[in-house]
PDB file of N, CA, C and O in Angstrom:
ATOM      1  N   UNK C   1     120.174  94.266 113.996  1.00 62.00           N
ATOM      2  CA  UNK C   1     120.560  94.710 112.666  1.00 62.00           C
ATOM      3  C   UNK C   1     120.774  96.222 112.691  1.00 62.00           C
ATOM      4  O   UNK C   1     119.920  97.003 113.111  1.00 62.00           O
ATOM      5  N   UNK C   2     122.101  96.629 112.163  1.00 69.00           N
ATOM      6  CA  UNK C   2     122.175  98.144 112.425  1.00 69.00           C
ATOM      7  C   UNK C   2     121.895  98.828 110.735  1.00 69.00           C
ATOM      8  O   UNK C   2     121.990  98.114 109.737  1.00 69.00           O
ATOM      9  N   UNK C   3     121.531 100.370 110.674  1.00 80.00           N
ATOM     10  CA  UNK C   3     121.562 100.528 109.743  1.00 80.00           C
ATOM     11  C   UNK C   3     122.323 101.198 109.141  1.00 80.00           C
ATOM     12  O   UNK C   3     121.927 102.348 109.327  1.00 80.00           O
ATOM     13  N   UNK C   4     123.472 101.231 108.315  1.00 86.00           N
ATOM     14  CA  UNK C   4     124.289 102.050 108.230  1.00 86.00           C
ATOM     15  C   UNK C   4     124.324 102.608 107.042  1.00 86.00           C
ATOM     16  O   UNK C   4     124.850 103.718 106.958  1.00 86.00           O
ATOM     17  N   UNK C   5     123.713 101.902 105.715  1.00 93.00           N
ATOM     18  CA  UNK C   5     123.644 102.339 104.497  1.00 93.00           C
ATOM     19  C   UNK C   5     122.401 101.903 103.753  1.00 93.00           C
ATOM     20  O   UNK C   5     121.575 101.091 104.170  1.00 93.00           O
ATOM     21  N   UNK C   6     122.375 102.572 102.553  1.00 94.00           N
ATOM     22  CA  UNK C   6     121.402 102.044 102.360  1.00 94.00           C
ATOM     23  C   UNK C   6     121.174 100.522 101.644  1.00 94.00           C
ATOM     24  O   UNK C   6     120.063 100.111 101.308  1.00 94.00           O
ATOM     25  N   UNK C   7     122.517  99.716 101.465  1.00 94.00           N
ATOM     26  CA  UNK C   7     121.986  98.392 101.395  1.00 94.00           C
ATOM     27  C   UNK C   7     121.647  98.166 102.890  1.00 94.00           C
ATOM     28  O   UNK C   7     120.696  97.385 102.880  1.00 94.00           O
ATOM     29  N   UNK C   8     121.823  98.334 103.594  1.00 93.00           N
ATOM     30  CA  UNK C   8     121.529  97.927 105.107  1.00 93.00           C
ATOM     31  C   UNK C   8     119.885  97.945 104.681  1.00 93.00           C
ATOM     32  O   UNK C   8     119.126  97.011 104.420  1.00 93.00           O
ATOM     33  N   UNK C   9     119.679  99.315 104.720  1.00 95.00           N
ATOM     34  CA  UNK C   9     117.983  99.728 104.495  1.00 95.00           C
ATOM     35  C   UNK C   9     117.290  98.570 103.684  1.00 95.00           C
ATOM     36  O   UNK C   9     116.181  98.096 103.930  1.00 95.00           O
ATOM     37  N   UNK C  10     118.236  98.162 102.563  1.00 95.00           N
ATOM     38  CA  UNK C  10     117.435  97.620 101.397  1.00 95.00           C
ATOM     39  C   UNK C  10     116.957  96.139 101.888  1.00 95.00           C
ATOM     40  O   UNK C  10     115.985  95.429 101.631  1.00 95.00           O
ATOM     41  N   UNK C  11     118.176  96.010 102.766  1.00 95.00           N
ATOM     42  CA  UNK C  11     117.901  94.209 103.618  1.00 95.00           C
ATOM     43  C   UNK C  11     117.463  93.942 104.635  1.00 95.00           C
ATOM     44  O   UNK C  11     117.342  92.783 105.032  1.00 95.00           O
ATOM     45  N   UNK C  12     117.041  95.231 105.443  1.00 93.00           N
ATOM     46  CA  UNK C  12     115.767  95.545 106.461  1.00 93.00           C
ATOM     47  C   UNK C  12     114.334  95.291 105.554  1.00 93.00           C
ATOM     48  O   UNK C  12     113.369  94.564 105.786  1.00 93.00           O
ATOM     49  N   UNK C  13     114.633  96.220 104.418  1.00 95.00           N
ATOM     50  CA  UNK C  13     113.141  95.739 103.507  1.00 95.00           C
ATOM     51  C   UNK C  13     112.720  94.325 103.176  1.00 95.00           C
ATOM     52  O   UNK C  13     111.597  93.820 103.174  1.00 95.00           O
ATOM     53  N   UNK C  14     113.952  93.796 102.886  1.00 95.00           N
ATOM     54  CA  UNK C  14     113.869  92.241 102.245  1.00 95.00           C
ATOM     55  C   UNK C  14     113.627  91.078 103.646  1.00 95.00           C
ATOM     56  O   UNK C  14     113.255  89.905 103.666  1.00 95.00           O
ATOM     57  N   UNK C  15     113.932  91.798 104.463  1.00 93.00           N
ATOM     58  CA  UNK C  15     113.936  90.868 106.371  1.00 93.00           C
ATOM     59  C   UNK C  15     112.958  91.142 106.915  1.00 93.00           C
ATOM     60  O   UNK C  15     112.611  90.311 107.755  1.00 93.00           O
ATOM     61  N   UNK C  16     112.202  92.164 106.771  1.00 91.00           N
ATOM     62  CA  UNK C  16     111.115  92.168 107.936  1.00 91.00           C
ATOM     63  C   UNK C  16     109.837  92.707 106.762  1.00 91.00           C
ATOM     64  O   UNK C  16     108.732  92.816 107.292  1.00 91.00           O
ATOM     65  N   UNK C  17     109.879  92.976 105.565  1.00 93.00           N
ATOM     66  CA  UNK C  17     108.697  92.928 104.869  1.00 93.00           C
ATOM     67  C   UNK C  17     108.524  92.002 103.729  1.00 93.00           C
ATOM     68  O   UNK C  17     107.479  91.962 103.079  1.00 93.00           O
ATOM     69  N   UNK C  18     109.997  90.936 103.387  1.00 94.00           N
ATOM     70  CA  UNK C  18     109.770  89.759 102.839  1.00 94.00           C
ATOM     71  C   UNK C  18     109.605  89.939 101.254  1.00 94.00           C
ATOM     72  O   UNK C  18     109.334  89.004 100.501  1.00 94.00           O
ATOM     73  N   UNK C  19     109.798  91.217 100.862  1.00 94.00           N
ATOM     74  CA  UNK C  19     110.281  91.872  99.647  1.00 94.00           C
ATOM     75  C   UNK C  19     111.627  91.809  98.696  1.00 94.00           C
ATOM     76  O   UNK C  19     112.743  92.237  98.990  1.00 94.00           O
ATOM     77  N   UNK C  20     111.307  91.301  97.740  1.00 94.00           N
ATOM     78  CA  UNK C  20     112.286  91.283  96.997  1.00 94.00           C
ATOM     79  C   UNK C  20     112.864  92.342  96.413  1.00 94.00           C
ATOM     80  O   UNK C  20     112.668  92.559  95.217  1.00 94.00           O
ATOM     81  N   UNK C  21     113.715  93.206  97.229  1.00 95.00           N
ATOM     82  CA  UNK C  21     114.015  94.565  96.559  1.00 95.00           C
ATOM     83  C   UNK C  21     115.980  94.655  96.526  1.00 95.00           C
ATOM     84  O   UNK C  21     116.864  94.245  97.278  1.00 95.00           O
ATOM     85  N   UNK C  22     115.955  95.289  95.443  1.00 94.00           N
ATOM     86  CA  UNK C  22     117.571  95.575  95.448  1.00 94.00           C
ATOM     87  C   UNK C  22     118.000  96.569  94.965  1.00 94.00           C
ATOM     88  O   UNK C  22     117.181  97.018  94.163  1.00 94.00           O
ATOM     89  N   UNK C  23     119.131  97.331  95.058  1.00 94.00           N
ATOM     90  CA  UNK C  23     119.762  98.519  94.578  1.00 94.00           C
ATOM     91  C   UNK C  23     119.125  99.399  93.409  1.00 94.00           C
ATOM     92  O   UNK C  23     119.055 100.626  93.348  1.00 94.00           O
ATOM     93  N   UNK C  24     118.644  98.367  92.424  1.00 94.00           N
ATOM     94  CA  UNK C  24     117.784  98.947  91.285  1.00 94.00           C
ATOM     95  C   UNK C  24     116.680  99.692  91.828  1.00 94.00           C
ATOM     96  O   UNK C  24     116.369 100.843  91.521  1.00 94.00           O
ATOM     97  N   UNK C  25     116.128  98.957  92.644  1.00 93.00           N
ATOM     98  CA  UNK C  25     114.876  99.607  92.647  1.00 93.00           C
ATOM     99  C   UNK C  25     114.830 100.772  94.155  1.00 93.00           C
ATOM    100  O   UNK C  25     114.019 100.704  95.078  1.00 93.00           O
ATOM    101  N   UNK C  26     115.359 101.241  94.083  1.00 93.00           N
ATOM    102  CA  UNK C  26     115.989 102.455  95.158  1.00 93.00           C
ATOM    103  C   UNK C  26     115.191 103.877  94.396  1.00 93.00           C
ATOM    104  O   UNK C  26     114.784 104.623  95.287  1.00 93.00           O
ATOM    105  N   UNK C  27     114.965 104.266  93.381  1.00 95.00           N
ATOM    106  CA  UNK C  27     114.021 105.510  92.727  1.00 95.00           C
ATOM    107  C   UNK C  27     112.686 104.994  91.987  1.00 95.00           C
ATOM    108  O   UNK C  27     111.929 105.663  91.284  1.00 95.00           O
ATOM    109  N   UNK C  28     112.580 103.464  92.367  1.00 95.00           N
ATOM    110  CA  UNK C  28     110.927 103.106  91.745  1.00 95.00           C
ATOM    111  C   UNK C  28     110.412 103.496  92.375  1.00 95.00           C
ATOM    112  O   UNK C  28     110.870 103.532  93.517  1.00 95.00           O
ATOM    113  N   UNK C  29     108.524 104.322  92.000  1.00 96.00           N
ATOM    114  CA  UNK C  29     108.091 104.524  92.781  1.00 96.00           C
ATOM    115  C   UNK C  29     107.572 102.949  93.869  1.00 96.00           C
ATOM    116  O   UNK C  29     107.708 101.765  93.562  1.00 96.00           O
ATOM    117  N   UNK C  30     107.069 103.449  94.950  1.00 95.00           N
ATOM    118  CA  UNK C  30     106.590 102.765  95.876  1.00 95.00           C
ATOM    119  C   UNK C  30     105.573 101.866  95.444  1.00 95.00           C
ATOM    120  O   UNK C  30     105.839 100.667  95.535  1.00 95.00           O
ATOM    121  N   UNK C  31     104.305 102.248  94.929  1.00 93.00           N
ATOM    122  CA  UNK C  31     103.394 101.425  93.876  1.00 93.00           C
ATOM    123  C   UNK C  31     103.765 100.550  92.933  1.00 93.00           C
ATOM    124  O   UNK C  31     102.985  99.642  92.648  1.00 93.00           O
ATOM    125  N   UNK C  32     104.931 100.652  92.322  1.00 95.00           N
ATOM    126  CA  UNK C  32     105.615  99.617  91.323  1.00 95.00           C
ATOM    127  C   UNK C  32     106.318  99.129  91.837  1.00 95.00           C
ATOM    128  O   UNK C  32     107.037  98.607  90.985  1.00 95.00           O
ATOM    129  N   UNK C  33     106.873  98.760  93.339  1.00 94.00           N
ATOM    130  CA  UNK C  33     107.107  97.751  93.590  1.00 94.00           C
ATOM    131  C   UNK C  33     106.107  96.683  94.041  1.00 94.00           C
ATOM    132  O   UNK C  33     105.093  97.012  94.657  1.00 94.00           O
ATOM    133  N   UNK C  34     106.449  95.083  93.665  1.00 92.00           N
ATOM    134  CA  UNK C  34     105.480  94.086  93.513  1.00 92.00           C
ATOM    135  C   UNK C  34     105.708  93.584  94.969  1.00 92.00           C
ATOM    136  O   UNK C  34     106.622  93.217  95.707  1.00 92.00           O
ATOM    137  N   UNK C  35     104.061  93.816  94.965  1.00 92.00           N
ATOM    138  CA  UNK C  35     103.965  93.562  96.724  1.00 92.00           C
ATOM    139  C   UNK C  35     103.899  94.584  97.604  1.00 92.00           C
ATOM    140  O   UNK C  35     103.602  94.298  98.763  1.00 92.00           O
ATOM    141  N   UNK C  36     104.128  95.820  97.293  1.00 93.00           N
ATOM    142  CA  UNK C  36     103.990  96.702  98.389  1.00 93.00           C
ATOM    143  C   UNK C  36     102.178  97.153  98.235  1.00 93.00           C
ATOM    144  O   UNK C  36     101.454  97.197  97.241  1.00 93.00           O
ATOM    145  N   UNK C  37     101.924  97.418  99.587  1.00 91.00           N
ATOM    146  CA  UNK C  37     100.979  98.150  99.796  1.00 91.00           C
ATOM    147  C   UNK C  37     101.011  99.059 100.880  1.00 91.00           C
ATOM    148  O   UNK C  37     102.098  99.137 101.453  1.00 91.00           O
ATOM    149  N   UNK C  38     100.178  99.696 101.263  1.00 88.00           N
ATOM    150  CA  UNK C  38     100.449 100.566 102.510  1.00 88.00           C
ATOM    151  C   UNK C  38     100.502 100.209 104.047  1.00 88.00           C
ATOM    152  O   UNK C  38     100.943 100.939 104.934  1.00 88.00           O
ATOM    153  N   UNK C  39      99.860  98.694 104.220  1.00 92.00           N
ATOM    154  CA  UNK C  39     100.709  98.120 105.264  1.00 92.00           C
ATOM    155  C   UNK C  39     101.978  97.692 105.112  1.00 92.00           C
ATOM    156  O   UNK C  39     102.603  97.339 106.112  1.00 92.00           O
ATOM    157  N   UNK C  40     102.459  97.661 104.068  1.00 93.00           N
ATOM    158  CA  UNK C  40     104.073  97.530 103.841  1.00 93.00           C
ATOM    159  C   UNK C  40     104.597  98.403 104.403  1.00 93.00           C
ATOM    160  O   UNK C  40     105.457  97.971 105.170  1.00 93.00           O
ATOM    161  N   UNK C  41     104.444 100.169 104.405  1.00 94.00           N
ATOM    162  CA  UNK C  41     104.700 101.310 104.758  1.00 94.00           C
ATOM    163  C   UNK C  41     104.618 101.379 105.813  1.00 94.00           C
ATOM    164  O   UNK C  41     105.604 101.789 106.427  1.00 94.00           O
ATOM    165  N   UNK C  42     103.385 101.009 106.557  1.00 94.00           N
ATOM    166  CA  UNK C  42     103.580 101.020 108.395  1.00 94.00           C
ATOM    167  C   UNK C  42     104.447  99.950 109.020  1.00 94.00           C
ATOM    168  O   UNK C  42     104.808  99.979 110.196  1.00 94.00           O
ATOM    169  N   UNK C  43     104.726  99.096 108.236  1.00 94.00           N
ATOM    170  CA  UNK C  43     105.818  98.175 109.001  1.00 94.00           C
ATOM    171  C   UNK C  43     106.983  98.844 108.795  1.00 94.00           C
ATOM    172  O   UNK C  43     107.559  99.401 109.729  1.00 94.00           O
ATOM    173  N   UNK C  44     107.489  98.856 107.436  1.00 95.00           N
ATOM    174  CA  UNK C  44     108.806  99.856 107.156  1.00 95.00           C
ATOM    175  C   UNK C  44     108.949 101.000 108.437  1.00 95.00           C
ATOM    176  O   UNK C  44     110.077 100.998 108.930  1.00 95.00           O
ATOM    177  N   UNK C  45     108.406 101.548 108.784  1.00 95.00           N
ATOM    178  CA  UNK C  45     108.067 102.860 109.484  1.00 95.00           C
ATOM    179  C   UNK C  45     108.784 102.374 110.817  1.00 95.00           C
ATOM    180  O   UNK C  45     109.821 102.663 111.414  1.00 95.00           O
ATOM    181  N   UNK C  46     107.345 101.181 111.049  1.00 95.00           N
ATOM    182  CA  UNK C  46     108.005 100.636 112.575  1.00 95.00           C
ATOM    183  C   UNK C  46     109.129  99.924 113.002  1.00 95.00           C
ATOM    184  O   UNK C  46     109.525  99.756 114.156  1.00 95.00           O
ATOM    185  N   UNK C  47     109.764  99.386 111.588  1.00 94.00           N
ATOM    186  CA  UNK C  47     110.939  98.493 112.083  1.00 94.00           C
ATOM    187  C   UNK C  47     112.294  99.906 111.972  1.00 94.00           C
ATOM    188  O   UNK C  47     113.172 100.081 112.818  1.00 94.00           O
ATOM    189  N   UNK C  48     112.148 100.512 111.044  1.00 93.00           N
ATOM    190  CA  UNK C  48     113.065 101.824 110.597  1.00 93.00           C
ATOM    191  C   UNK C  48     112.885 102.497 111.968  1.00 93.00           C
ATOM    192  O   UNK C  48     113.991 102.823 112.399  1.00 93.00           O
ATOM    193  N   UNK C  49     112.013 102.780 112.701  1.00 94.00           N
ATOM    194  CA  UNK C  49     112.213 103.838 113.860  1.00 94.00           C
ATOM    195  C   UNK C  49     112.374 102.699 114.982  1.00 94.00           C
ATOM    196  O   UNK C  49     112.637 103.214 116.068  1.00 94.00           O
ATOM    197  N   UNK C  50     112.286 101.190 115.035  1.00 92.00           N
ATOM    198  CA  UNK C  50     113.119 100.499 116.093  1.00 92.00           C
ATOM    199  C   UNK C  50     114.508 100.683 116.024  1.00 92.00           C
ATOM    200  O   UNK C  50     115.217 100.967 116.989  1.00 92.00           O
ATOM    201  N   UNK C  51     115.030 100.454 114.431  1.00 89.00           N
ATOM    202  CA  UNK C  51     116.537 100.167 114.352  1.00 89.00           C
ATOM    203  C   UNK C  51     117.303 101.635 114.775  1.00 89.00           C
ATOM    204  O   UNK C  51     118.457 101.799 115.171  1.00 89.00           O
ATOM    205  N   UNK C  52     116.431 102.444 114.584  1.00 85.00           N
ATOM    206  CA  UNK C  52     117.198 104.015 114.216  1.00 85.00           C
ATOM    207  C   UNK C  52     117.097 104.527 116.125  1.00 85.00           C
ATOM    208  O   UNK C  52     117.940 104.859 116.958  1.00 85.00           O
ATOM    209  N   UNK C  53     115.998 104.394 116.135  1.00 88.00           N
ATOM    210  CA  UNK C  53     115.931 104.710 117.348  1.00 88.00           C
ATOM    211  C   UNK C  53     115.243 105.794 118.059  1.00 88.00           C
ATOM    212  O   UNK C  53     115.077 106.209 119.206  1.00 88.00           O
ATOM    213  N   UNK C  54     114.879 106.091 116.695  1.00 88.00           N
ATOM    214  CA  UNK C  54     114.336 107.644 117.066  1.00 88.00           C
ATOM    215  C   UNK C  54     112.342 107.675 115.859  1.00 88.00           C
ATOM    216  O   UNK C  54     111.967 106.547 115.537  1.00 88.00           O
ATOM    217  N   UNK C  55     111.844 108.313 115.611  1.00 93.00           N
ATOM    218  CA  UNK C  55     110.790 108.594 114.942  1.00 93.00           C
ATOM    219  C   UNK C  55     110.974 109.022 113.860  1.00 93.00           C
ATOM    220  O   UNK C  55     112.115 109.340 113.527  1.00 93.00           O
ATOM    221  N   UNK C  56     109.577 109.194 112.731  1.00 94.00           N
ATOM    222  CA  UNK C  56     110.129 109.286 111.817  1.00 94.00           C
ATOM    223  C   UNK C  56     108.498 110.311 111.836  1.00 94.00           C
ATOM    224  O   UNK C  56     107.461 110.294 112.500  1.00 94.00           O
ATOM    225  N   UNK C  57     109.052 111.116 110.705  1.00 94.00           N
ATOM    226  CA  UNK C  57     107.869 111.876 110.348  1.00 94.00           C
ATOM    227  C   UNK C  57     106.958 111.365 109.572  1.00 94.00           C
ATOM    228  O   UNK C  57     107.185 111.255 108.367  1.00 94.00           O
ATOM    229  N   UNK C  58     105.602 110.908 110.202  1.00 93.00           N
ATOM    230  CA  UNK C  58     104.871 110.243 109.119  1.00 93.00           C
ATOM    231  C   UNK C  58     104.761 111.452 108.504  1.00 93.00           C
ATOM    232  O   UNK C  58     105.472 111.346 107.505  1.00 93.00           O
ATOM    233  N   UNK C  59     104.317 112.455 108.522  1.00 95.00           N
ATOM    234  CA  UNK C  59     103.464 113.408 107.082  1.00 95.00           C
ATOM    235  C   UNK C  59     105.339 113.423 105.814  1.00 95.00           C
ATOM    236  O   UNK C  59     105.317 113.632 104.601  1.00 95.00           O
ATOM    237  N   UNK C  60     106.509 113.169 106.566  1.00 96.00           N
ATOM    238  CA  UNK C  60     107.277 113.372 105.436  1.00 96.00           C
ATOM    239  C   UNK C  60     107.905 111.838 104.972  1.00 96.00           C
ATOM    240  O   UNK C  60     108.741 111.817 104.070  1.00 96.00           O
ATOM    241  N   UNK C  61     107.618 110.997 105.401  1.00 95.00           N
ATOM    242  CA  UNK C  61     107.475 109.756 105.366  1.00 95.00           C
ATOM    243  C   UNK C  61     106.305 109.532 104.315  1.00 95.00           C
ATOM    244  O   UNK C  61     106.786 109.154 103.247  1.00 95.00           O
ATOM    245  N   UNK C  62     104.996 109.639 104.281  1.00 94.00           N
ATOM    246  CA  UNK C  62     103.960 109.839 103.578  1.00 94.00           C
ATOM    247  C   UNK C  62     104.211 110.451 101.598  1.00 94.00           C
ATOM    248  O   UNK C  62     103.883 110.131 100.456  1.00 94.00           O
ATOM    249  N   UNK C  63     105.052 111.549 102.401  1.00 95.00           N
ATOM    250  CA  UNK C  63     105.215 112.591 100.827  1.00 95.00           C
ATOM    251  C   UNK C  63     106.405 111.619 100.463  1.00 95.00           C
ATOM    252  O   UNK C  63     106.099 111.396  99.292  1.00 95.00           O
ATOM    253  N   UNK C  64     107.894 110.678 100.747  1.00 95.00           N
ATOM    254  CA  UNK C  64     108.378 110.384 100.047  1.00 95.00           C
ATOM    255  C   UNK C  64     107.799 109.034  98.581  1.00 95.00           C
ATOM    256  O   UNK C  64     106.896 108.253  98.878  1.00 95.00           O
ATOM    257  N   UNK C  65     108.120 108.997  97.863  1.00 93.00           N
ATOM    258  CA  UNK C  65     107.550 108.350  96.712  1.00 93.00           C
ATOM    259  C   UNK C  65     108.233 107.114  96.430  1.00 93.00           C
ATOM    260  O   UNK C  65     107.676 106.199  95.824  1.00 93.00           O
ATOM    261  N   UNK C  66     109.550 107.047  96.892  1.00 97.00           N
ATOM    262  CA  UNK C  66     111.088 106.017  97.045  1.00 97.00           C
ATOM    263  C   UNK C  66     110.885 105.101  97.739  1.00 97.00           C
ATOM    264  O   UNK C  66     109.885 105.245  98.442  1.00 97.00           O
ATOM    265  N   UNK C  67     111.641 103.789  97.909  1.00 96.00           N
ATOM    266  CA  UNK C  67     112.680 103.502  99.087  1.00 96.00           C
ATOM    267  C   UNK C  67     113.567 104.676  99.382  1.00 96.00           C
ATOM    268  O   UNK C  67     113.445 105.310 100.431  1.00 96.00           O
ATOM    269  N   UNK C  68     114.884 105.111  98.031  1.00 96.00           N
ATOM    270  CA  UNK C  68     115.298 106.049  98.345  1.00 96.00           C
ATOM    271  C   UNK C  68     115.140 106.895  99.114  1.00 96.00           C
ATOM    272  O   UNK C  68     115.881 107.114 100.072  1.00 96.00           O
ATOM    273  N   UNK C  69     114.014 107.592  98.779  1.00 96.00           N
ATOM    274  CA  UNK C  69     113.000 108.686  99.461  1.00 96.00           C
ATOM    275  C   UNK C  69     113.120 108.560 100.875  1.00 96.00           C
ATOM    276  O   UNK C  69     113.706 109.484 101.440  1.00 96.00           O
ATOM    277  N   UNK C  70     112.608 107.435 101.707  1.00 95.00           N
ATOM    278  CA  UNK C  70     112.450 106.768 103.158  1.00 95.00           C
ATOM    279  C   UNK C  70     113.811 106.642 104.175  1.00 95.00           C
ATOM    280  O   UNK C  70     114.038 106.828 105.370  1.00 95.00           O
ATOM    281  N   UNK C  71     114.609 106.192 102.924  1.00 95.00           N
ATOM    282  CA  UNK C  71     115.816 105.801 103.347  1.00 95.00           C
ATOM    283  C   UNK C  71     116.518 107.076 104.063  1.00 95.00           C
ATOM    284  O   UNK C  71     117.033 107.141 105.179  1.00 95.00           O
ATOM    285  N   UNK C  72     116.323 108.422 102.706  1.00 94.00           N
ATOM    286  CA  UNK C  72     117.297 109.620 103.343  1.00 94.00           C
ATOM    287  C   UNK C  72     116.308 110.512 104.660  1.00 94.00           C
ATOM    288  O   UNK C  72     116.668 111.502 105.296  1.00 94.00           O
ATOM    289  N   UNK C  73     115.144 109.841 104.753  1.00 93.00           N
ATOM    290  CA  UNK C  73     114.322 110.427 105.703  1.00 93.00           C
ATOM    291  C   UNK C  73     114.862 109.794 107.120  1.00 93.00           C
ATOM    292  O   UNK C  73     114.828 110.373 108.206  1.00 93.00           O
ATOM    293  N   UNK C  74     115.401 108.389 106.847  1.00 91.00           N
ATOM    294  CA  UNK C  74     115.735 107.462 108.007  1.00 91.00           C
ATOM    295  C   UNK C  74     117.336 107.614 108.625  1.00 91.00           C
ATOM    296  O   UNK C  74     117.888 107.197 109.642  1.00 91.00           O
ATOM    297  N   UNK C  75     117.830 108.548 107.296  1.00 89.00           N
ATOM    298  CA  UNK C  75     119.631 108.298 107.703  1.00 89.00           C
ATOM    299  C   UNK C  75     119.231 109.910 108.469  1.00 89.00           C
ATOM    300  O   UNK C  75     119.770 110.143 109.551  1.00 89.00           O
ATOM    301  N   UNK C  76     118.603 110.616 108.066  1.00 86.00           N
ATOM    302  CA  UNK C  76     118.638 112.116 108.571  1.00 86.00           C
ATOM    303  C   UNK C  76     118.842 112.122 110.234  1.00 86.00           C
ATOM    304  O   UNK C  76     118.302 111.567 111.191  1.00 86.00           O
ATOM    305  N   UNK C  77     120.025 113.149 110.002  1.00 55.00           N
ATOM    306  CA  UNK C  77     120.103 113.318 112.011  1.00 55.00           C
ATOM    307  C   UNK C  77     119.945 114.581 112.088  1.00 55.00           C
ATOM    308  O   UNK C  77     119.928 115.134 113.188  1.00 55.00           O
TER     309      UNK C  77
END
């Protein structure tokens, strides 16, 4: 699965953390989405730095509050 946008991102979320998330909810915080917790976040992390290829900053990974948030941390080159 490559990632190229952020519906890509949004259906990485919905594929490997089994989340029902869509375009709307791209500026909810992270806590109001139903079902996330913070092992949600370390999987996100680990499947986002398989697909990408590269690492991700947990401490700025940590401070984003989004999907959004994660997403522009994940497209960043």
């Amino acid at each position: 699965m490559a990632m190229e946008d952020f519906d890509d991102f949004l259906a990485l979320v919905r594929d490997e953390l089994g989340l029902p998330v869509e375009s709307d909810d791209a500026g909810v915080r992270l806590d109001q989405i139903p079902g996330w917790d913070s092992v949600q976040l370390l999987w996100l992390v680990s499947a986002v730095e398989r697909i990408a290829g590269r690492r991700l900053s947990l401490p700025d990974v940590l401070a984003a509050s989004s999907l959004e948030g994660i997403y522009r941390l994940a497209a960043a080159s």
